[in-house]
PDB file of C-alpha atoms in Angstrom:
ATOM      1  CA  UNK A1252     -23.812  46.167 -12.364  1.00 51.00           C
ATOM      2  CA  UNK A1253     -24.791  48.229  -9.339  1.00 55.00           C
ATOM      3  CA  UNK A1254     -28.505  47.554  -9.934  1.00 51.00           C
ATOM      4  CA  UNK A1255     -27.696  43.760 -10.001  1.00 53.00           C
ATOM      5  CA  UNK A1256     -25.928  44.013  -6.625  1.00 51.00           C
ATOM      6  CA  UNK A1257     -28.924  45.873  -5.099  1.00 49.00           C
ATOM      7  CA  UNK A1258     -31.372  43.328  -6.492  1.00 49.00           C
ATOM      8  CA  UNK A1259     -29.461  40.321  -5.173  1.00 51.00           C
ATOM      9  CA  UNK A1260     -28.959  41.970  -1.749  1.00 53.00           C
ATOM     10  CA  UNK A1261     -32.641  42.838  -1.282  1.00 54.00           C
ATOM     11  CA  UNK A1262     -33.692  39.384  -2.475  1.00 60.00           C
ATOM     12  CA  UNK A1263     -31.287  37.670  -0.039  1.00 59.00           C
ATOM     13  CA  UNK A1264     -29.625  35.806  -2.940  1.00 56.00           C
ATOM     14  CA  UNK A1265     -25.973  34.710  -3.309  1.00 48.00           C
ATOM     15  CA  UNK A1266     -23.532  36.761  -1.193  1.00 40.00           C
ATOM     16  CA  UNK A1267     -20.877  36.609  -3.876  1.00 38.00           C
ATOM     17  CA  UNK A1268     -21.929  40.054  -5.016  1.00 39.00           C
ATOM     18  CA  UNK A1269     -23.314  41.330  -1.763  1.00 38.00           C
ATOM     19  CA  UNK A1270     -21.817  44.667  -0.747  1.00 37.00           C
ATOM     20  CA  UNK A1271     -18.877  44.070   1.585  1.00 40.00           C
ATOM     21  CA  UNK A1272     -17.835  45.806   4.785  1.00 41.00           C
ATOM     22  CA  UNK A1273     -16.080  48.576   2.885  1.00 37.00           C
ATOM     23  CA  UNK A1274     -19.042  49.447   0.671  1.00 33.00           C
ATOM     24  CA  UNK A1275     -19.993  52.693   2.408  1.00 32.00           C
ATOM     25  CA  UNK A1276     -16.385  53.881   2.541  1.00 38.00           C
ATOM     26  CA  UNK A1277     -15.766  53.202  -1.168  1.00 38.00           C
ATOM     27  CA  UNK A1278     -18.687  54.957  -2.678  1.00 44.00           C
ATOM     28  CA  UNK A1279     -20.853  56.730  -0.167  1.00 55.00           C
ATOM     29  CA  UNK A1280     -23.015  53.629   0.149  1.00 57.00           C
ATOM     30  CA  UNK A1281     -24.252  51.232  -2.563  1.00 68.00           C
ATOM     31  CA  UNK A1282     -27.479  52.551  -3.940  1.00 79.00           C
ATOM     32  CA  UNK A1283     -30.039  51.578  -6.582  1.00 85.00           C
ATOM     33  CA  UNK A1284     -29.048  53.779  -9.540  1.00 89.00           C
ATOM     34  CA  UNK A1285     -31.194  55.326 -12.259  1.00 91.00           C
ATOM     35  CA  UNK A1286     -29.743  54.757 -15.698  1.00 92.00           C
ATOM     36  CA  UNK A1287     -30.172  55.957 -19.242  1.00 92.00           C
ATOM     37  CA  UNK A1288     -31.220  53.526 -21.952  1.00 92.00           C
ATOM     38  CA  UNK A1289     -27.597  53.322 -23.011  1.00 89.00           C
ATOM     39  CA  UNK A1290     -26.622  52.040 -19.525  1.00 87.00           C
ATOM     40  CA  UNK A1291     -24.860  55.210 -18.314  1.00 91.00           C
ATOM     41  CA  UNK A1292     -25.809  56.743 -14.947  1.00 93.00           C
ATOM     42  CA  UNK A1293     -28.397  59.536 -14.960  1.00 94.00           C
ATOM     43  CA  UNK A1294     -26.844  62.808 -13.640  1.00 96.00           C
ATOM     44  CA  UNK A1295     -29.510  62.865 -10.894  1.00 96.00           C
ATOM     45  CA  UNK A1296     -29.847  60.044  -8.404  1.00 94.00           C
ATOM     46  CA  UNK A1297     -32.406  59.630  -5.596  1.00 92.00           C
ATOM     47  CA  UNK A1298     -32.131  56.039  -4.545  1.00 84.00           C
ATOM     48  CA  UNK A1299     -36.009  55.721  -4.453  1.00 83.00           C
ATOM     49  CA  UNK A1300     -36.187  58.409  -1.720  1.00 86.00           C
ATOM     50  CA  UNK A1301     -36.930  62.102  -1.249  1.00 90.00           C
ATOM     51  CA  UNK A1302     -33.181  62.704  -1.017  1.00 92.00           C
ATOM     52  CA  UNK A1303     -31.313  63.342  -4.287  1.00 94.00           C
ATOM     53  CA  UNK A1304     -27.784  64.266  -5.512  1.00 94.00           C
ATOM     54  CA  UNK A1305     -25.691  64.610  -8.638  1.00 95.00           C
ATOM     55  CA  UNK A1306     -23.136  61.944  -9.784  1.00 93.00           C
ATOM     56  CA  UNK A1307     -20.270  61.706 -12.269  1.00 93.00           C
ATOM     57  CA  UNK A1308     -19.858  58.998 -15.009  1.00 92.00           C
ATOM     58  CA  UNK A1309     -18.461  56.758 -12.342  1.00 90.00           C
ATOM     59  CA  UNK A1310     -21.683  57.038 -10.283  1.00 90.00           C
ATOM     60  CA  UNK A1311     -19.859  58.773  -7.469  1.00 89.00           C
ATOM     61  CA  UNK A1312     -21.698  61.605  -5.651  1.00 91.00           C
ATOM     62  CA  UNK A1313     -20.293  65.009  -6.518  1.00 91.00           C
ATOM     63  CA  UNK A1314     -22.767  67.343  -4.709  1.00 92.00           C
ATOM     64  CA  UNK A1315     -24.455  67.671  -1.365  1.00 91.00           C
ATOM     65  CA  UNK A1316     -27.590  65.614  -0.835  1.00 92.00           C
ATOM     66  CA  UNK A1317     -30.741  67.770  -1.235  1.00 93.00           C
ATOM     67  CA  UNK A1318     -34.475  67.324  -1.973  1.00 95.00           C
ATOM     68  CA  UNK A1319     -35.840  66.274  -5.276  1.00 94.00           C
ATOM     69  CA  UNK A1320     -35.765  69.844  -6.557  1.00 95.00           C
ATOM     70  CA  UNK A1321     -31.983  69.624  -7.107  1.00 95.00           C
ATOM     71  CA  UNK A1322     -30.958  70.253 -10.687  1.00 95.00           C
ATOM     72  CA  UNK A1323     -28.090  68.266 -12.282  1.00 95.00           C
ATOM     73  CA  UNK A1324     -27.399  69.957 -15.565  1.00 90.00           C
ATOM     74  CA  UNK A1325     -25.070  67.305 -17.016  1.00 93.00           C
ATOM     75  CA  UNK A1326     -23.355  64.008 -16.290  1.00 94.00           C
ATOM     76  CA  UNK A1327     -19.802  65.187 -15.623  1.00 94.00           C
ATOM     77  CA  UNK A1328     -17.142  62.898 -17.028  1.00 92.00           C
ATOM     78  CA  UNK A1329     -14.476  61.265 -14.897  1.00 92.00           C
ATOM     79  CA  UNK A1330     -11.304  61.699 -16.806  1.00 92.00           C
ATOM     80  CA  UNK A1331      -8.593  60.615 -14.399  1.00 93.00           C
ATOM     81  CA  UNK A1332      -8.626  57.472 -12.216  1.00 94.00           C
ATOM     82  CA  UNK A1333      -5.944  56.841  -9.631  1.00 94.00           C
ATOM     83  CA  UNK A1334      -5.698  53.359  -8.203  1.00 96.00           C
ATOM     84  CA  UNK A1335      -3.573  52.393  -5.117  1.00 95.00           C
ATOM     85  CA  UNK A1336      -2.827  48.722  -4.659  1.00 97.00           C
ATOM     86  CA  UNK A1337      -1.472  47.727  -1.346  1.00 96.00           C
ATOM     87  CA  UNK A1338       0.421  44.434  -1.486  1.00 96.00           C
ATOM     88  CA  UNK A1339       2.421  42.103   0.611  1.00 95.00           C
ATOM     89  CA  UNK A1340       6.310  42.622   0.659  1.00 94.00           C
ATOM     90  CA  UNK A1341       7.872  41.685  -2.619  1.00 90.00           C
ATOM     91  CA  UNK A1342      10.813  39.770  -1.377  1.00 89.00           C
ATOM     92  CA  UNK A1343      13.321  39.400  -4.267  1.00 90.00           C
ATOM     93  CA  UNK A1344      10.885  40.767  -6.879  1.00 92.00           C
ATOM     94  CA  UNK A1345      12.071  44.057  -8.446  1.00 94.00           C
ATOM     95  CA  UNK A1346       9.634  47.016  -8.631  1.00 93.00           C
ATOM     96  CA  UNK A1347      10.138  47.329 -12.361  1.00 95.00           C
ATOM     97  CA  UNK A1348       9.092  43.709 -12.933  1.00 96.00           C
ATOM     98  CA  UNK A1349       6.024  44.237 -10.795  1.00 97.00           C
ATOM     99  CA  UNK A1350       5.098  47.390 -12.683  1.00 97.00           C
ATOM    100  CA  UNK A1351       5.341  45.549 -15.940  1.00 97.00           C
ATOM    101  CA  UNK A1352       3.207  42.688 -14.621  1.00 97.00           C
ATOM    102  CA  UNK A1353       0.553  45.229 -13.551  1.00 97.00           C
ATOM    103  CA  UNK A1354       0.675  46.868 -16.911  1.00 98.00           C
ATOM    104  CA  UNK A1355       0.221  43.619 -18.683  1.00 97.00           C
ATOM    105  CA  UNK A1356      -2.729  42.693 -16.420  1.00 97.00           C
ATOM    106  CA  UNK A1357      -4.456  46.097 -17.138  1.00 97.00           C
ATOM    107  CA  UNK A1358      -4.162  45.525 -20.922  1.00 96.00           C
ATOM    108  CA  UNK A1359      -5.025  41.799 -21.101  1.00 95.00           C
ATOM    109  CA  UNK A1360      -7.568  41.335 -18.285  1.00 96.00           C
ATOM    110  CA  UNK A1361      -9.331  44.706 -18.267  1.00 95.00           C
ATOM    111  CA  UNK A1362      -8.888  45.876 -21.848  1.00 94.00           C
ATOM    112  CA  UNK A1363      -7.095  49.087 -20.996  1.00 96.00           C
ATOM    113  CA  UNK A1364      -5.370  50.636 -24.081  1.00 95.00           C
ATOM    114  CA  UNK A1365      -1.699  51.487 -23.532  1.00 95.00           C
ATOM    115  CA  UNK A1366      -2.343  55.177 -24.264  1.00 94.00           C
ATOM    116  CA  UNK A1367      -4.513  55.355 -21.181  1.00 96.00           C
ATOM    117  CA  UNK A1368      -1.859  54.209 -18.758  1.00 97.00           C
ATOM    118  CA  UNK A1369       0.040  57.323 -17.725  1.00 96.00           C
ATOM    119  CA  UNK A1370       2.073  56.118 -14.760  1.00 95.00           C
ATOM    120  CA  UNK A1371       2.646  53.023 -12.644  1.00 97.00           C
ATOM    121  CA  UNK A1372       4.853  54.028  -9.681  1.00 97.00           C
ATOM    122  CA  UNK A1373       5.499  53.416  -6.010  1.00 96.00           C
ATOM    123  CA  UNK A1374       5.902  56.368  -3.536  1.00 92.00           C
ATOM    124  CA  UNK A1375       5.088  54.416  -0.416  1.00 93.00           C
ATOM    125  CA  UNK A1376       6.382  51.035   0.687  1.00 94.00           C
ATOM    126  CA  UNK A1377       4.318  48.119  -0.521  1.00 96.00           C
ATOM    127  CA  UNK A1378       1.924  50.360  -2.416  1.00 96.00           C
ATOM    128  CA  UNK A1379       1.682  50.651  -6.215  1.00 97.00           C
ATOM    129  CA  UNK A1380      -0.079  53.706  -7.685  1.00 96.00           C
ATOM    130  CA  UNK A1381      -1.673  53.535 -11.134  1.00 97.00           C
ATOM    131  CA  UNK A1382      -2.715  56.667 -13.055  1.00 96.00           C
ATOM    132  CA  UNK A1383      -5.116  56.095 -15.840  1.00 96.00           C
ATOM    133  CA  UNK A1384      -6.466  58.788 -18.082  1.00 95.00           C
ATOM    134  CA  UNK A1385      -9.663  58.440 -20.141  1.00 92.00           C
ATOM    135  CA  UNK A1386      -8.828  58.178 -23.848  1.00 87.00           C
ATOM    136  CA  UNK A1387     -11.452  59.406 -26.349  1.00 82.00           C
ATOM    137  CA  UNK A1388     -10.871  56.629 -28.864  1.00 82.00           C
ATOM    138  CA  UNK A1389     -13.745  54.194 -29.494  1.00 77.00           C
ATOM    139  CA  UNK A1390     -11.633  51.223 -28.404  1.00 81.00           C
ATOM    140  CA  UNK A1391     -10.927  52.691 -25.010  1.00 84.00           C
ATOM    141  CA  UNK A1392     -13.053  51.167 -22.111  1.00 90.00           C
ATOM    142  CA  UNK A1393     -14.621  53.354 -19.525  1.00 90.00           C
ATOM    143  CA  UNK A1394     -11.954  53.661 -16.752  1.00 92.00           C
ATOM    144  CA  UNK A1395     -14.559  53.851 -13.933  1.00 89.00           C
ATOM    145  CA  UNK A1396     -15.723  50.310 -15.092  1.00 90.00           C
ATOM    146  CA  UNK A1397     -12.137  49.089 -15.230  1.00 94.00           C
ATOM    147  CA  UNK A1398     -11.605  50.270 -11.626  1.00 92.00           C
ATOM    148  CA  UNK A1399     -14.890  48.665 -10.503  1.00 90.00           C
ATOM    149  CA  UNK A1400     -13.948  45.278 -12.000  1.00 93.00           C
ATOM    150  CA  UNK A1401     -10.390  45.530 -10.407  1.00 95.00           C
ATOM    151  CA  UNK A1402     -11.918  46.322  -7.027  1.00 92.00           C
ATOM    152  CA  UNK A1403     -14.161  43.288  -7.230  1.00 92.00           C
ATOM    153  CA  UNK A1404     -11.144  41.117  -8.139  1.00 94.00           C
ATOM    154  CA  UNK A1405      -9.174  42.359  -5.164  1.00 94.00           C
ATOM    155  CA  UNK A1406     -12.088  41.761  -2.821  1.00 90.00           C
ATOM    156  CA  UNK A1407     -12.623  38.211  -4.078  1.00 90.00           C
ATOM    157  CA  UNK A1408     -16.019  39.152  -5.623  1.00 90.00           C
ATOM    158  CA  UNK A1409     -14.936  38.939  -9.262  1.00 92.00           C
ATOM    159  CA  UNK A1410     -17.517  39.833 -11.980  1.00 90.00           C
ATOM    160  CA  UNK A1411     -15.743  37.782 -14.577  1.00 92.00           C
ATOM    161  CA  UNK A1412     -17.549  34.569 -15.626  1.00 88.00           C
ATOM    162  CA  UNK A1413     -14.192  32.719 -15.819  1.00 86.00           C
ATOM    163  CA  UNK A1414     -10.792  33.202 -14.181  1.00 86.00           C
ATOM    164  CA  UNK A1415     -12.314  34.856 -11.076  1.00 87.00           C
ATOM    165  CA  UNK A1416      -9.014  35.701  -9.428  1.00 86.00           C
ATOM    166  CA  UNK A1417      -6.709  38.618 -10.001  1.00 91.00           C
ATOM    167  CA  UNK A1418      -3.764  36.270 -10.171  1.00 92.00           C
ATOM    168  CA  UNK A1419      -1.157  38.983 -10.245  1.00 96.00           C
ATOM    169  CA  UNK A1420       2.281  37.443 -10.554  1.00 95.00           C
ATOM    170  CA  UNK A1421       5.849  38.175 -11.555  1.00 96.00           C
ATOM    171  CA  UNK A1422       6.966  35.139 -13.466  1.00 93.00           C
ATOM    172  CA  UNK A1423       5.937  32.249 -11.338  1.00 93.00           C
ATOM    173  CA  UNK A1424       5.963  34.319  -8.098  1.00 94.00           C
ATOM    174  CA  UNK A1425       2.495  35.428  -7.013  1.00 94.00           C
ATOM    175  CA  UNK A1426       1.967  38.990  -5.656  1.00 95.00           C
ATOM    176  CA  UNK A1427      -0.811  39.173  -2.998  1.00 95.00           C
ATOM    177  CA  UNK A1428      -2.778  42.417  -3.219  1.00 96.00           C
ATOM    178  CA  UNK A1429      -4.432  43.158   0.150  1.00 95.00           C
ATOM    179  CA  UNK A1430      -6.311  46.438  -0.388  1.00 94.00           C
ATOM    180  CA  UNK A1431      -7.334  48.698  -3.229  1.00 94.00           C
ATOM    181  CA  UNK A1432      -8.188  52.375  -3.006  1.00 93.00           C
ATOM    182  CA  UNK A1433      -9.725  54.254  -5.989  1.00 92.00           C
ATOM    183  CA  UNK A1434      -9.719  58.019  -6.622  1.00 91.00           C
ATOM    184  CA  UNK A1435     -11.875  59.701  -9.232  1.00 90.00           C
ATOM    185  CA  UNK A1436     -11.118  63.135 -10.686  1.00 90.00           C
ATOM    186  CA  UNK A1437     -13.757  64.875 -12.802  1.00 91.00           C
ATOM    187  CA  UNK A1438     -13.540  67.308 -15.640  1.00 92.00           C
ATOM    188  CA  UNK A1439     -15.325  69.836 -13.496  1.00 91.00           C
ATOM    189  CA  UNK A1440     -14.764  70.507  -9.726  1.00 89.00           C
ATOM    190  CA  UNK A1441     -17.332  68.907  -7.341  1.00 88.00           C
ATOM    191  CA  UNK A1442     -19.981  71.061  -5.632  1.00 88.00           C
ATOM    192  CA  UNK A1443     -19.738  70.212  -1.985  1.00 81.00           C
ATOM    193  CA  UNK A1444     -20.358  72.282   1.136  1.00 78.00           C
ATOM    194  CA  UNK A1445     -16.972  71.748   2.806  1.00 59.00           C
ATOM    195  CA  UNK A1446     -18.318  71.374   6.300  1.00 54.00           C
ATOM    196  CA  UNK A1447     -20.504  68.404   5.281  1.00 49.00           C
ATOM    197  CA  UNK A1448     -17.768  66.330   3.556  1.00 48.00           C
ATOM    198  CA  UNK A1449     -17.259  62.716   4.641  1.00 50.00           C
ATOM    199  CA  UNK A1450     -14.243  60.462   4.336  1.00 50.00           C
ATOM    200  CA  UNK A1451     -15.520  58.734   1.258  1.00 48.00           C
ATOM    201  CA  UNK A1452     -16.222  62.006  -0.582  1.00 46.00           C
ATOM    202  CA  UNK A1453     -12.795  63.513   0.382  1.00 47.00           C
ATOM    203  CA  UNK A1454     -11.233  60.589  -1.433  1.00 46.00           C
ATOM    204  CA  UNK A1455     -12.990  61.687  -4.657  1.00 46.00           C
ATOM    205  CA  UNK A1456     -11.706  65.218  -4.596  1.00 46.00           C
ATOM    206  CA  UNK A1457      -8.403  64.968  -2.793  1.00 46.00           C
ATOM    207  CA  UNK A1458      -6.276  65.182  -5.944  1.00 44.00           C
ATOM    208  CA  UNK A1459      -8.239  68.196  -7.149  1.00 46.00           C
ATOM    209  CA  UNK A1460      -7.620  69.982  -3.869  1.00 45.00           C
ATOM    210  CA  UNK A1461      -3.914  69.199  -3.989  1.00 44.00           C
ATOM    211  CA  UNK A1462      -3.845  70.832  -7.435  1.00 44.00           C
ATOM    212  CA  UNK A1463      -5.505  73.909  -6.239  1.00 43.00           C
ATOM    213  CA  UNK A1464      -3.156  74.194  -3.271  1.00 44.00           C
ATOM    214  CA  UNK A1465      -0.154  73.843  -5.628  1.00 44.00           C
ATOM    215  CA  UNK A1466      -1.441  76.675  -7.702  1.00 44.00           C
ATOM    216  CA  UNK A1467      -1.923  78.871  -4.653  1.00 41.00           C
ATOM    217  CA  UNK A1468       1.634  78.205  -3.543  1.00 45.00           C
ATOM    218  CA  UNK A1469       3.005  79.107  -6.972  1.00 46.00           C
ATOM    219  CA  UNK A1470       0.924  82.317  -6.864  1.00 42.00           C
ATOM    220  CA  UNK A1471       2.209  83.384  -3.519  1.00 43.00           C
ATOM    221  CA  UNK A1472       5.819  82.698  -4.494  1.00 45.00           C
ATOM    222  CA  UNK A1473       5.350  84.672  -7.652  1.00 46.00           C
ATOM    223  CA  UNK A1474       3.887  87.633  -5.806  1.00 50.00           C
ATOM    224  CA  UNK A1475       6.712  87.613  -3.204  1.00 50.00           C
ATOM    225  CA  UNK A1476       9.299  87.675  -5.967  1.00 50.00           C
ATOM    226  CA  UNK A1477       7.442  90.451  -7.704  1.00 51.00           C
ATOM    227  CA  UNK A1478       7.251  92.507  -4.521  1.00 51.00           C
ATOM    228  CA  UNK A1479      10.924  91.930  -3.847  1.00 48.00           C
ATOM    229  CA  UNK A1480      11.838  93.205  -7.347  1.00 49.00           C
ATOM    230  CA  UNK A1481       9.695  96.295  -6.809  1.00 50.00           C
ATOM    231  CA  UNK A1482      11.403  96.927  -3.457  1.00 52.00           C
ATOM    232  CA  UNK A1483      14.862  96.561  -5.014  1.00 50.00           C
ATOM    233  CA  UNK A1484      13.849  99.049  -7.787  1.00 52.00           C
ATOM    234  CA  UNK A1485      12.808 101.686  -5.225  1.00 50.00           C
ATOM    235  CA  UNK A1486      16.128 101.297  -3.360  1.00 51.00           C
ATOM    236  CA  UNK A1487      18.016 101.776  -6.634  1.00 47.00           C
ATOM    237  CA  UNK A1488      16.045 105.008  -7.376  1.00 51.00           C
ATOM    238  CA  UNK A1489      16.818 106.406  -3.973  1.00 51.00           C
ATOM    239  CA  UNK A1490      20.552 105.639  -4.408  1.00 49.00           C
ATOM    240  CA  UNK A1491      20.587 107.357  -7.769  1.00 49.00           C
ATOM    241  CA  UNK A1492      18.856 110.448  -6.331  1.00 47.00           C
ATOM    242  CA  UNK A1493      21.413 110.689  -3.479  1.00 50.00           C
ATOM    243  CA  UNK A1494      24.273 110.463  -6.052  1.00 47.00           C
ATOM    244  CA  UNK A1495      22.784 113.253  -8.185  1.00 45.00           C
ATOM    245  CA  UNK A1496      22.295 115.570  -5.220  1.00 47.00           C
ATOM    246  CA  UNK A1497      25.654 114.919  -3.656  1.00 50.00           C
TER     247      UNK A1497
END
């Protein structure tokens, strides 16, 4: 799909699939990918240049850009996709009804199996967060592809041959989705030099970083509790000694 976009853009053909103003933000720039015969991304990408990098199964860069000597040992799988949908105020529509409408849309329009839908929630006003986990069953679609199709729907560049609009609605009341943000989490941590991270790349690893920070906090609290107990034990020993010598 990305190769098709690049071809149409270079040939000056229809703008329906031409990268939009947010292309660079979304995925570190649209590039001409190298693919395996099966259609999946090759782990190493160079965009027909001397500059190369490694990608995940979603085609998102997960390393610094280097020269052509860079080695990408494997195509790391994206196992968790988080989608934030920013919508217009709901009015009288309940959140639970909206969540169910989104769940139905994921299953019927994008072919997501129910087992892959972990959470649909709202922690911010007028924003719905969807957590999808890659299921290993043969009937489960690639979640990176699901996110790609949904992004195109929201940006009015649908890849569907028919029914080109998202048409999200609760009953007969339409819900207008204004923006979409997609976060990819891989099975293995990315390999970036932190000082060179850009906004687009931070979006890819933000959830991983939050998880690491949470682990650090737990470790610090545990150590403090352990130190406190050791301190209390020493105080008890001293008190016992004083009682024995008195």
